CSV table of C-alpha atoms in Angstrom, one decimal:
chain,number,residue,atom,x,y,z
A,1,MET,CA,16.6,8.2,39.3
A,2,ALA,CA,15.3,8.5,42.7
A,3,LYS,CA,11.4,7.7,43.0
A,4,GLN,CA,8.8,10.2,42.4
A,5,GLU,CA,5.8,10.6,45.1
A,6,ILE,CA,2.4,11.2,42.6
A,7,GLU,CA,-1.2,10.2,43.1
A,8,LEU,CA,-3.8,9.1,40.4
A,9,VAL,CA,-6.9,8.9,40.8
A,10,VAL,CA,-8.1,6.2,38.7
A,11,ASN,CA,-11.6,5.2,38.1
A,12,GLY,CA,-12.3,7.7,41.5
A,13,ASP,CA,-9.6,5.3,43.5
A,14,HIS,CA,-6.9,7.6,44.8
A,15,TYR,CA,-3.5,5.9,44.5
A,16,PHE,CA,-0.1,7.2,46.5
A,17,VAL,CA,2.6,5.4,44.0
A,18,ALA,CA,6.4,6.3,44.4
A,19,VAL,CA,7.5,5.8,40.8
A,20,GLU,CA,10.7,6.6,38.1
A,21,PRO,CA,10.6,9.1,35.9
A,22,HIS,CA,10.4,6.9,33.6
A,23,ARG,CA,8.3,4.9,34.1
A,24,THR,CA,4.6,4.8,31.6
A,25,LEU,CA,2.1,5.2,32.8
A,26,VAL,CA,0.3,2.2,30.9
A,27,GLU,CA,3.1,-0.1,33.4
A,28,VAL,CA,2.1,2.6,36.2
A,29,LEU,CA,-1.5,1.0,35.9
A,30,ARG,CA,-0.4,-2.9,34.7
A,31,GLU,CA,2.5,-3.8,36.8
A,32,ASP,CA,2.2,-1.4,40.6
A,33,LEU,CA,-1.7,-0.8,40.1
A,34,ASN,CA,-2.7,-4.5,39.3
A,35,LEU,CA,-5.0,-2.5,36.7
A,36,THR,CA,-4.8,-5.2,33.1
A,37,GLY,CA,-7.3,-4.8,31.9
A,38,THR,CA,-5.1,-2.2,29.4
A,39,LYS,CA,-3.1,-3.4,27.1
A,40,VAL,CA,0.8,-3.1,25.9
A,41,GLY,CA,0.0,-3.5,22.2
A,42,CYS,CA,2.7,-1.6,19.9
A,43,GLY,CA,4.7,0.6,22.9
A,44,GLU,CA,4.3,3.1,19.7
A,45,GLY,CA,1.0,5.6,20.1
A,46,ASP,CA,-0.2,3.4,16.5
A,47,CYS,CA,-1.9,0.5,18.1
A,48,GLY,CA,-4.5,2.2,20.2
A,49,ALA,CA,-4.8,-1.1,23.0
A,50,CYS,CA,-2.9,1.2,25.9
A,51,THR,CA,-5.9,3.8,25.1
A,52,VAL,CA,-7.4,5.5,28.1
A,53,LEU,CA,-8.9,8.3,29.2
A,54,LEU,CA,-7.0,11.2,31.1
A,55,GLY,CA,-8.9,13.9,32.3
A,56,GLY,CA,-11.7,12.9,30.8
A,57,ARG,CA,-9.6,12.4,27.3
A,58,SER,CA,-8.5,9.2,25.4
A,59,ILE,CA,-5.1,9.0,25.3
A,60,SER,CA,-1.4,6.4,24.6
A,61,SER,CA,-0.8,5.4,27.6
A,62,CYS,CA,1.9,3.7,26.7
A,63,LEU,CA,3.5,7.0,25.9
A,64,THR,CA,2.8,8.8,28.6
A,65,LEU,CA,4.6,9.4,31.6
A,66,ALA,CA,3.1,8.6,34.4
A,67,VAL,CA,5.1,11.6,36.3
A,68,GLU,CA,2.9,13.8,33.5
A,69,CYS,CA,0.1,12.3,35.4
A,70,HIS,CA,-0.5,13.5,38.9
A,71,GLN,CA,-4.1,14.1,40.3
A,72,LYS,CA,-5.1,13.9,36.5
A,73,GLU,CA,-8.7,11.3,36.5
A,74,ILE,CA,-8.2,8.3,35.0
A,75,THR,CA,-10.4,6.3,34.0
A,76,THR,CA,-9.4,2.7,32.6
A,77,ILE,CA,-11.6,0.2,31.3
A,78,GLU,CA,-12.2,-1.3,34.8
A,79,GLY,CA,-13.8,1.8,35.3
A,80,LEU,CA,-16.8,1.6,33.5
A,81,THR,CA,-18.5,-0.7,35.3
A,82,THR,CA,-18.2,-1.9,39.2
A,83,SER,CA,-19.4,-5.2,38.8
A,84,PRO,CA,-19.6,-8.5,35.9
A,85,ASP,CA,-23.3,-8.4,35.9
A,86,ASP,CA,-23.9,-5.4,35.5
A,87,LEU,CA,-21.6,-4.2,32.2
A,88,HIS,CA,-21.8,-0.7,30.8
A,89,PRO,CA,-23.8,0.1,27.4
A,90,ILE,CA,-20.4,-0.6,25.6
A,91,GLN,CA,-19.6,-3.2,26.9
A,92,GLN,CA,-23.0,-5.0,26.6
A,93,ALA,CA,-23.5,-3.8,23.1
A,94,PHE,CA,-19.8,-5.7,21.9
A,95,LEU,CA,-20.9,-8.9,23.6
A,96,GLU,CA,-24.4,-8.8,21.7
A,97,LYS,CA,-22.9,-8.1,18.5
A,98,GLY,CA,-20.4,-10.4,18.7
A,99,ALA,CA,-17.9,-6.9,18.5
A,100,VAL,CA,-15.1,-9.5,20.5
A,101,GLN,CA,-13.0,-12.6,19.3
A,102,CYS,CA,-9.7,-12.7,20.3
A,103,GLY,CA,-10.0,-9.7,23.4
A,104,PHE,CA,-7.1,-7.8,23.3
A,105,CYS,CA,-8.0,-4.5,21.6
A,106,THR,CA,-11.1,-4.6,23.2
A,107,PRO,CA,-10.5,-2.8,25.8
A,108,GLY,CA,-9.0,-0.3,24.0
A,109,MET,CA,-11.8,-0.3,21.8
A,110,ILE,CA,-14.3,0.9,24.3
A,111,MET,CA,-12.3,4.0,25.9
A,112,SER,CA,-12.4,4.6,22.8
A,113,THR,CA,-15.6,4.3,22.1
A,114,GLN,CA,-16.7,5.7,25.1
A,115,ASN,CA,-14.1,9.7,24.0
A,116,LEU,CA,-16.5,9.4,20.5
A,117,LEU,CA,-19.9,9.2,22.8
A,118,ASN,CA,-18.4,12.1,25.1
A,119,GLN,CA,-17.9,14.3,22.0
A,120,ASN,CA,-20.0,12.8,19.6
A,121,GLY,CA,-23.5,10.7,21.6
A,122,GLU,CA,-25.1,10.4,17.7
A,123,PRO,CA,-22.0,9.8,15.6
A,124,SER,CA,-22.9,8.6,12.2
A,125,GLU,CA,-21.2,5.3,10.9
A,126,GLU,CA,-18.2,7.4,9.6
A,127,GLN,CA,-18.1,9.2,12.1
A,128,ILE,CA,-17.8,5.9,13.7
A,129,ARG,CA,-15.0,5.0,12.0
A,130,GLN,CA,-12.6,8.3,12.1
A,131,GLY,CA,-13.3,7.9,16.4
A,132,LEU,CA,-12.1,4.9,16.6
A,133,SER,CA,-9.5,5.3,13.9
A,134,GLY,CA,-6.8,5.4,16.6
A,135,ASN,CA,-7.8,2.0,17.4
A,136,LEU,CA,-5.9,-1.2,15.1
A,137,CYS,CA,-7.9,-4.3,15.2
A,138,ARG,CA,-6.5,-7.7,13.6
A,139,CYS,CA,-9.6,-10.4,14.6
A,140,THR,CA,-12.7,-8.4,13.4
A,141,GLY,CA,-12.9,-6.6,10.3
A,142,TYR,CA,-14.2,-4.4,12.0
A,143,THR,CA,-17.8,-4.3,10.8
A,144,LYS,CA,-19.3,-5.8,13.9
A,145,ILE,CA,-17.8,-3.4,16.1
A,146,VAL,CA,-18.9,-0.7,14.6
A,147,ASP,CA,-22.1,-2.0,14.2
A,148,ALA,CA,-21.6,-1.9,18.3
A,149,VAL,CA,-20.5,1.3,18.9
A,150,GLN,CA,-24.2,2.3,16.9
A,151,LEU,CA,-25.9,0.2,19.6
A,152,ALA,CA,-24.7,1.5,22.4
A,153,ALA,CA,-24.9,5.2,21.2
A,154,ASP,CA,-28.5,4.4,20.3
A,155,ARG,CA,-29.6,2.9,24.0
A,156,MET,CA,-27.8,5.2,25.7
A,157,VAL,CA,-29.6,8.4,23.5
A,158,THR,CA,-32.5,6.5,25.0
A,159,GLN,CA,-31.3,7.0,28.1
A,160,LYS,CA,-30.4,10.0,28.7
A,161,GLU,CA,-34.3,10.6,27.4
A,162,ASP,CA,-35.1,8.4,30.0
B,1,MET,CA,10.2,-1.2,25.6
B,2,ASP,CA,11.9,0.6,28.1
B,3,LEU,CA,12.8,4.5,28.0
B,4,PRO,CA,16.3,5.6,29.1
B,5,ARG,CA,16.9,7.2,33.0
B,6,PHE,CA,16.4,10.8,32.8
B,7,GLU,CA,15.3,13.5,36.2
B,8,HIS,CA,11.8,14.9,34.9
B,9,HIS,CA,11.1,18.6,35.7
B,10,GLN,CA,7.5,19.8,35.4
B,11,PRO,CA,7.9,23.8,35.4
B,12,LYS,CA,5.0,26.6,36.7
B,13,MET,CA,5.7,29.1,35.3
B,14,THR,CA,7.4,30.0,31.6
B,15,GLU,CA,10.8,31.8,33.2
B,16,GLU,CA,11.2,28.9,35.5
B,17,LEU,CA,11.1,26.2,32.1
B,18,LEU,CA,13.4,28.6,30.1
B,19,GLU,CA,16.0,28.4,33.7
B,20,LEU,CA,16.0,25.0,33.3
B,21,LEU,CA,16.7,24.4,30.0
B,22,ALA,CA,19.6,27.0,30.1
B,23,ALA,CA,20.6,24.9,32.7
B,24,HIS,CA,20.4,21.5,31.5
B,25,SER,CA,20.8,22.5,27.8
B,26,ASP,CA,23.6,20.6,27.2
B,27,SER,CA,21.1,16.9,27.7
B,28,ALA,CA,17.9,18.3,28.1
B,29,LYS,CA,14.9,17.7,26.2
B,30,ILE,CA,10.9,19.6,26.5
B,31,VAL,CA,8.1,17.3,27.0
B,32,ALA,CA,5.3,18.4,25.9
B,33,GLY,CA,3.1,14.8,24.9
B,34,GLY,CA,6.2,13.2,24.0
B,35,THR,CA,4.4,11.6,21.2
B,36,ASP,CA,7.0,11.7,19.4
B,37,LEU,CA,10.3,12.7,22.6
B,38,LEU,CA,9.6,9.2,23.7
B,39,LEU,CA,9.6,6.9,21.1
B,40,LYS,CA,12.7,8.7,19.5
B,41,MET,CA,14.1,7.6,23.3
B,42,ARG,CA,12.6,4.0,23.0
B,43,ALA,CA,14.5,3.6,20.1
B,44,GLY,CA,17.6,5.2,21.1
B,45,MET,CA,17.5,8.1,19.1
B,46,MET,CA,17.3,10.6,22.1
B,47,ASN,CA,18.8,10.0,25.6
B,48,PRO,CA,18.9,14.4,27.1
B,49,GLU,CA,19.9,13.7,31.2
B,50,HIS,CA,17.0,16.2,31.5
B,51,LEU,CA,13.6,15.8,30.3
B,52,ILE,CA,11.5,19.5,30.8
B,53,SER,CA,8.2,19.1,30.9
B,54,ILE,CA,5.9,22.5,29.6
B,55,ASN,CA,2.9,21.0,30.7
B,56,GLN,CA,2.5,22.6,33.3
B,57,VAL,CA,2.8,26.2,31.9
B,58,GLU,CA,-0.8,27.6,32.0
B,59,ALA,CA,0.8,30.7,29.9
B,60,LEU,CA,1.7,28.3,27.4
B,61,HIS,CA,-1.5,26.8,26.7
B,62,ARG,CA,-3.6,29.4,25.7
B,63,ILE,CA,-5.0,29.5,21.9
B,64,ASP,CA,-6.6,33.2,21.4
B,65,TYR,CA,-7.7,34.9,18.0
B,66,ASP,CA,-8.5,38.6,18.3
B,67,ASP,CA,-9.8,40.1,13.9
B,68,SER,CA,-6.8,42.4,14.2
B,69,LYS,CA,-3.6,40.1,15.4
B,70,GLY,CA,-4.6,36.8,14.3
B,71,LEU,CA,-4.0,33.5,15.6
B,72,VAL,CA,-1.8,33.3,18.8
B,73,ILE,CA,-1.1,29.0,19.8
B,74,GLY,CA,0.9,28.3,22.5
B,75,GLY,CA,3.3,26.1,23.0
B,76,ALA,CA,1.6,23.4,24.7
B,77,ALA,CA,-1.8,24.1,23.3
B,78,ARG,CA,-3.2,20.4,21.8
B,79,ILE,CA,-3.6,20.0,18.4
B,80,ASN,CA,-7.2,18.8,19.4
B,81,ASP,CA,-7.7,22.0,20.9
B,82,VAL,CA,-6.4,23.9,18.0
B,83,GLY,CA,-8.3,22.0,15.9
B,84,GLN,CA,-11.5,22.5,17.6
B,85,GLN,CA,-11.1,26.5,18.2
B,86,PRO,CA,-14.4,28.0,16.2
B,87,ASP,CA,-12.2,30.9,15.6
B,88,VAL,CA,-9.5,28.3,14.1
B,89,ARG,CA,-12.3,26.5,12.0
B,90,ARG,CA,-13.7,29.6,10.8
B,91,TYR,CA,-10.6,31.1,9.6
B,92,TYR,CA,-7.8,28.7,8.9
B,93,PRO,CA,-9.1,25.5,7.1
B,94,GLY,CA,-6.2,24.2,6.4
B,95,LEU,CA,-4.9,23.8,9.4
B,96,THR,CA,-7.9,23.0,11.3
B,97,TYR,CA,-8.0,19.4,8.1
B,98,ALA,CA,-4.3,19.5,9.6
B,99,CYS,CA,-5.5,19.1,13.6
B,100,ASP,CA,-9.1,16.8,12.3
B,101,VAL,CA,-7.0,13.7,10.9
B,102,MET,CA,-3.4,13.9,11.3
B,103,ALA,CA,-1.5,10.4,13.1
B,104,THR,CA,-4.8,9.5,15.8
B,105,VAL,CA,-7.6,10.7,17.9
B,106,GLN,CA,-5.6,10.0,21.1
B,107,VAL,CA,-1.9,11.7,19.1
B,108,ARG,CA,-4.1,14.2,19.2
B,109,ASN,CA,-5.4,14.9,22.5
B,110,MET,CA,-2.2,14.8,23.4
B,111,ALA,CA,0.9,16.5,21.0
B,112,THR,CA,1.0,20.2,20.8
B,113,VAL,CA,0.9,21.9,17.6
B,114,ALA,CA,4.8,23.5,18.5
B,115,GLY,CA,5.8,20.0,19.1
B,116,ASN,CA,5.4,18.7,15.4
B,117,LEU,CA,6.6,22.0,14.0
B,118,ALA,CA,9.9,21.4,16.4
B,119,ASN,CA,10.1,17.8,15.9
B,120,ALA,CA,10.5,19.5,12.3
B,121,ALA,CA,9.6,16.1,10.1
B,122,PRO,CA,9.5,16.5,6.3
B,123,SER,CA,6.2,15.2,6.0
B,124,ALA,CA,5.1,17.4,9.7
B,125,ASP,CA,0.9,18.0,8.5
B,126,CYS,CA,0.4,21.0,10.6
B,127,ALA,CA,3.6,22.9,9.0
B,128,ALA,CA,2.1,23.0,4.9
B,129,PRO,CA,-1.1,24.9,6.3
B,130,LEU,CA,1.1,27.3,8.9
B,131,LEU,CA,3.1,28.0,6.1
B,132,VAL,CA,0.6,29.4,3.8
B,133,HIS,CA,-0.2,31.6,5.8
B,134,ASP,CA,3.0,33.6,6.7
B,135,THR,CA,2.8,32.3,10.0
B,136,GLU,CA,5.7,33.2,12.5
B,137,LEU,CA,7.6,31.7,15.4
B,138,VAL,CA,7.6,33.2,19.1
B,139,LEU,CA,11.6,31.8,19.8
B,140,ALA,CA,12.5,32.3,23.8
B,141,GLN,CA,14.8,31.8,26.1
B,142,SER,CA,15.8,32.8,29.4
B,143,GLY,CA,16.4,36.2,29.7
B,144,SER,CA,14.8,37.1,25.8
B,145,THR,CA,13.0,35.8,22.9
B,146,ARG,CA,12.9,36.5,19.0
B,147,GLN,CA,10.5,35.8,16.3
B,148,VAL,CA,11.2,34.7,13.5
B,149,LYS,CA,8.9,33.5,9.8
B,150,LEU,CA,8.3,29.4,9.9
B,151,HIS,CA,9.7,29.3,6.5
B,152,GLU,CA,13.1,30.5,7.9
B,153,TYR,CA,12.8,27.9,10.6
B,154,PHE,CA,12.9,24.5,9.0
B,155,THR,CA,16.9,23.4,8.3
B,156,GLY,CA,16.8,19.9,7.6
B,157,PRO,CA,15.3,16.5,8.6
B,158,GLY,CA,13.6,16.7,12.3
B,159,MET,CA,16.6,20.0,12.1
B,160,THR,CA,15.5,23.4,12.6
B,161,ILE,CA,16.9,26.5,13.8
B,162,MET,CA,16.2,26.8,17.3
B,163,GLU,CA,18.8,26.8,19.8
B,164,PRO,CA,19.0,23.6,22.7
B,165,ARG,CA,18.1,26.1,25.2
B,166,GLU,CA,15.2,27.3,23.7
B,167,ILE,CA,11.4,26.6,22.7
B,168,ILE,CA,8.6,27.2,20.8
B,169,ALA,CA,7.1,29.8,22.9
B,170,SER,CA,4.1,30.8,20.5
B,171,ILE,CA,2.8,30.5,17.0
B,172,LEU,CA,1.2,34.0,15.2
B,173,VAL,CA,-0.8,33.4,12.4
B,174,PRO,CA,-2.0,36.6,10.8
B,175,PRO,CA,-5.4,37.5,10.4
B,176,VAL,CA,-7.1,36.5,7.1
B,177,PRO,CA,-8.5,39.1,4.8
B,178,GLU,CA,-11.7,39.3,2.6
B,179,ARG,CA,-12.0,37.0,-0.4
B,180,CYS,CA,-9.0,34.5,1.1
B,181,GLY,CA,-9.4,30.6,0.4
B,182,SER,CA,-6.8,28.4,1.5
B,183,THR,CA,-6.4,25.1,2.2
B,184,TYR,CA,-4.9,21.3,2.5
B,185,LEU,CA,-4.6,17.9,0.8
B,186,ARG,CA,-3.1,15.5,1.6
B,187,LEU,CA,-2.6,11.5,0.9
B,188,SER,CA,-0.8,8.7,2.6
B,189,ALA,CA,-0.1,5.2,2.6
B,190,ARG,CA,-3.2,4.2,4.7
B,191,SER,CA,-5.7,6.3,5.1
B,192,LYS,CA,-5.7,6.9,8.9
B,193,VAL,CA,-2.8,7.4,11.5
B,194,ASP,CA,-0.2,7.3,9.0
B,195,ILE,CA,2.4,10.6,8.5
B,196,VAL,CA,1.4,11.7,4.6
B,197,ALA,CA,3.3,10.7,1.4
B,198,VAL,CA,2.9,14.0,0.2
B,199,SER,CA,0.4,16.7,1.0
B,200,VAL,CA,-0.2,20.4,-0.6
B,201,ALA,CA,-1.4,24.0,1.2
B,202,GLY,CA,-2.9,26.5,-0.3
B,203,LEU,CA,-3.7,30.5,-0.1
B,204,LEU,CA,-5.2,32.7,-2.4
B,205,THR,CA,-6.4,35.9,-2.1
B,206,LEU,CA,-8.7,37.7,-4.4
B,207,GLY,CA,-9.1,42.4,-4.7
B,208,ALA,CA,-11.1,44.3,-6.3
B,209,SER,CA,-11.3,43.1,-9.7
B,210,GLY,CA,-10.4,39.3,-9.2
B,211,GLU,CA,-6.8,39.4,-9.8
B,212,ILE,CA,-5.3,37.4,-7.6
B,213,THR,CA,-3.2,39.6,-5.3
B,214,THR,CA,-1.7,36.9,-2.8
B,215,ALA,CA,-0.7,33.9,-2.9
B,216,ARG,CA,1.1,30.9,-1.8
B,217,VAL,CA,1.5,27.1,-1.7
B,218,ALA,CA,3.9,24.6,0.5
B,219,LEU,CA,4.5,21.5,-0.1
B,220,ALA,CA,5.3,18.6,2.8
B,221,ALA,CA,7.3,15.2,2.5
B,222,VAL,CA,8.8,15.8,-1.1
B,223,ALA,CA,11.7,17.7,0.5
B,224,PRO,CA,13.9,17.6,3.7
B,225,ILE,CA,12.0,20.3,5.1
B,226,PRO,CA,8.4,21.7,5.0
B,227,MET,CA,8.9,23.8,2.3
B,228,LEU,CA,6.7,27.2,0.2
B,229,VAL,CA,7.1,27.1,-3.1
B,230,PRO,CA,7.6,30.9,-4.1
B,231,GLN,CA,7.9,30.4,-7.6
B,232,ALA,CA,3.5,29.6,-7.2
B,233,SER,CA,3.4,33.6,-5.9
B,234,GLU,CA,5.1,35.2,-8.2
B,235,MET,CA,3.5,33.4,-11.0
B,236,LEU,CA,-0.1,34.0,-9.7
B,237,VAL,CA,0.3,37.4,-7.7
B,238,GLY,CA,-1.3,40.0,-10.2
B,239,GLN,CA,-2.9,37.5,-12.8
B,240,LYS,CA,-6.8,36.6,-12.7
B,241,PRO,CA,-7.3,32.4,-11.8
B,242,SER,CA,-8.2,30.4,-14.3
B,243,GLU,CA,-7.4,26.8,-14.7
B,244,PRO,CA,-4.5,27.0,-17.5
B,245,LEU,CA,-2.9,29.4,-15.6
B,246,PHE,CA,-3.6,26.8,-12.1
B,247,ALA,CA,-3.0,23.8,-14.3
B,248,GLU,CA,0.8,25.6,-15.3
B,249,VAL,CA,1.7,26.9,-11.7
B,250,ALA,CA,1.1,22.8,-10.6
B,251,ALA,CA,3.3,21.3,-13.0
B,252,VAL,CA,5.9,24.4,-11.8
B,253,VAL,CA,5.5,23.1,-8.1
B,254,LYS,CA,5.9,19.9,-9.5
B,255,GLU,CA,9.5,20.3,-11.1
B,256,ALA,CA,10.3,22.6,-7.1
B,257,SER,CA,9.5,19.3,-5.4
B,258,LYS,CA,12.4,16.9,-3.9
B,259,PRO,CA,10.4,13.3,-2.7
B,260,ILE,CA,12.9,10.6,-2.2
B,261,ASP,CA,12.0,7.1,-2.5
B,262,ASP,CA,10.6,5.5,0.1
B,263,VAL,CA,8.2,2.6,2.1
B,264,ARG,CA,5.1,5.2,2.0
B,265,ALA,CA,5.8,6.3,-2.0
B,266,THR,CA,8.5,6.4,-4.7
B,267,ALA,CA,10.1,9.9,-6.3
B,268,ALA,CA,7.9,9.2,-9.1
B,269,TYR,CA,4.4,9.4,-7.6
B,270,ARG,CA,5.1,12.0,-5.2
B,271,ARG,CA,6.1,14.1,-8.0
B,272,GLY,CA,2.7,13.2,-9.8
B,273,MET,CA,1.1,13.6,-6.9
B,274,VAL,CA,2.2,17.5,-5.8
B,275,GLU,CA,0.9,18.4,-10.0
B,276,VAL,CA,-2.1,16.4,-8.8
B,277,LEU,CA,-2.9,18.2,-5.3
B,278,THR,CA,-1.4,21.6,-6.3
B,279,ARG,CA,-4.6,22.1,-9.2
B,280,ARG,CA,-6.9,21.7,-6.6
B,281,VAL,CA,-6.1,22.7,-3.7
B,282,LEU,CA,-6.6,25.9,-6.4
B,283,ALA,CA,-9.4,25.2,-7.6
B,284,GLU,CA,-10.1,25.1,-3.9
B,285,CYS,CA,-9.1,28.2,-2.4
B,286,LEU,CA,-10.5,30.3,-5.1
B,287,ALA,CA,-13.8,28.8,-4.4
B,288,LYS,CA,-13.8,29.7,-0.7
B,289,ALA,CA,-12.2,32.9,-2.2
B,290,GLU,CA,-14.6,34.0,-4.1
B,291,GLY,CA,-17.5,32.2,-1.8
B,292,GLY,CA,-17.3,35.5,-0.2
B,293,ASP,CA,-16.1,33.7,3.5
B,294,LYS,CA,-12.9,34.8,4.6
């Protein structure tokens, strides 16, 4: 099938790529744009490892066609910070709380956290668990992830107030 | 992980979409969220030569409510958007709950209520809450539309009365009368992500002297299709609500269900839970109806 020329606005950068219709967003991000922070876990929309923000809302990029994202704004894990010395509060909190073990679920977890905090800046523990319910972790047992989200939320609220 | 190859179309207007669908109807599928469609294509269960995207057709994204016409959900309206709409949250709590908890956060941001119905899984989460509200669907094809009752829409697992060149253009949910309570309860093998093993929706309306004037119970995941249980309505309408009555109705609803054993639950468990959930659903509907809210 013929390739379609599309424009993807990823983390504020404009990428012009020619892709066949059957390519998913996660494939194009990883293979065409070399943004390999977003992971492929199940490829079925169950595990959340492929989570990115599309138009500000979390989606499973393994179930999204790249051609459907023409001129849409996409945020990946790479978009949260411009330098390793200047981590996003969510990333910083994950590190401090020991919420990262193998790290494979982490980009998706953090993007879902961003989605959650965009909608609710002061979530309860129950709301955090609900908000991350589309992201699976095989390592941590989730406790420290929840702690990290709580810490990030507290800090981001304080930041806003300053 | 590769999807099979197809041509992709992104019409901007409803009529254009319907013409494309008519032109390619022997091998075309509508893609909305893609959360069921792409999975089936990857598994080799579907192999359409054409995918026609509904996503750029603005008119189909509408979610409108007014007190006289009720709720109109466009064929491309996202589950999350429907569930967050203030009028939906106020007047259709069963549908709200389904939209709040089904699948995952990500899928709810991508998938559509219409797609959930069109996919026609016996366990479709949006089906039972919409059935108890006497919902109708506007099915459109190039040159004509027809309006059908949701309870006549499903014909079997994954099967509906829709022709290949038809789409669900909108979902029409009637306005809710005074002293009406509705709700939706569901059980699943996992608390999140997974589809339901058994679910029950209900709606009760009370008349001036406290008797039941409207009653509907709908089930999902316990029959080949999401289904209304007309026997429940017959037993409830005209009666004064009471726990013994609800228990009787729950026993009849249990007998009306036709569950199977599968990976999520046994038929015996499902039948048992139909009875439990029906009693709870009716009690909750009554409390809401008496509570004076709509």
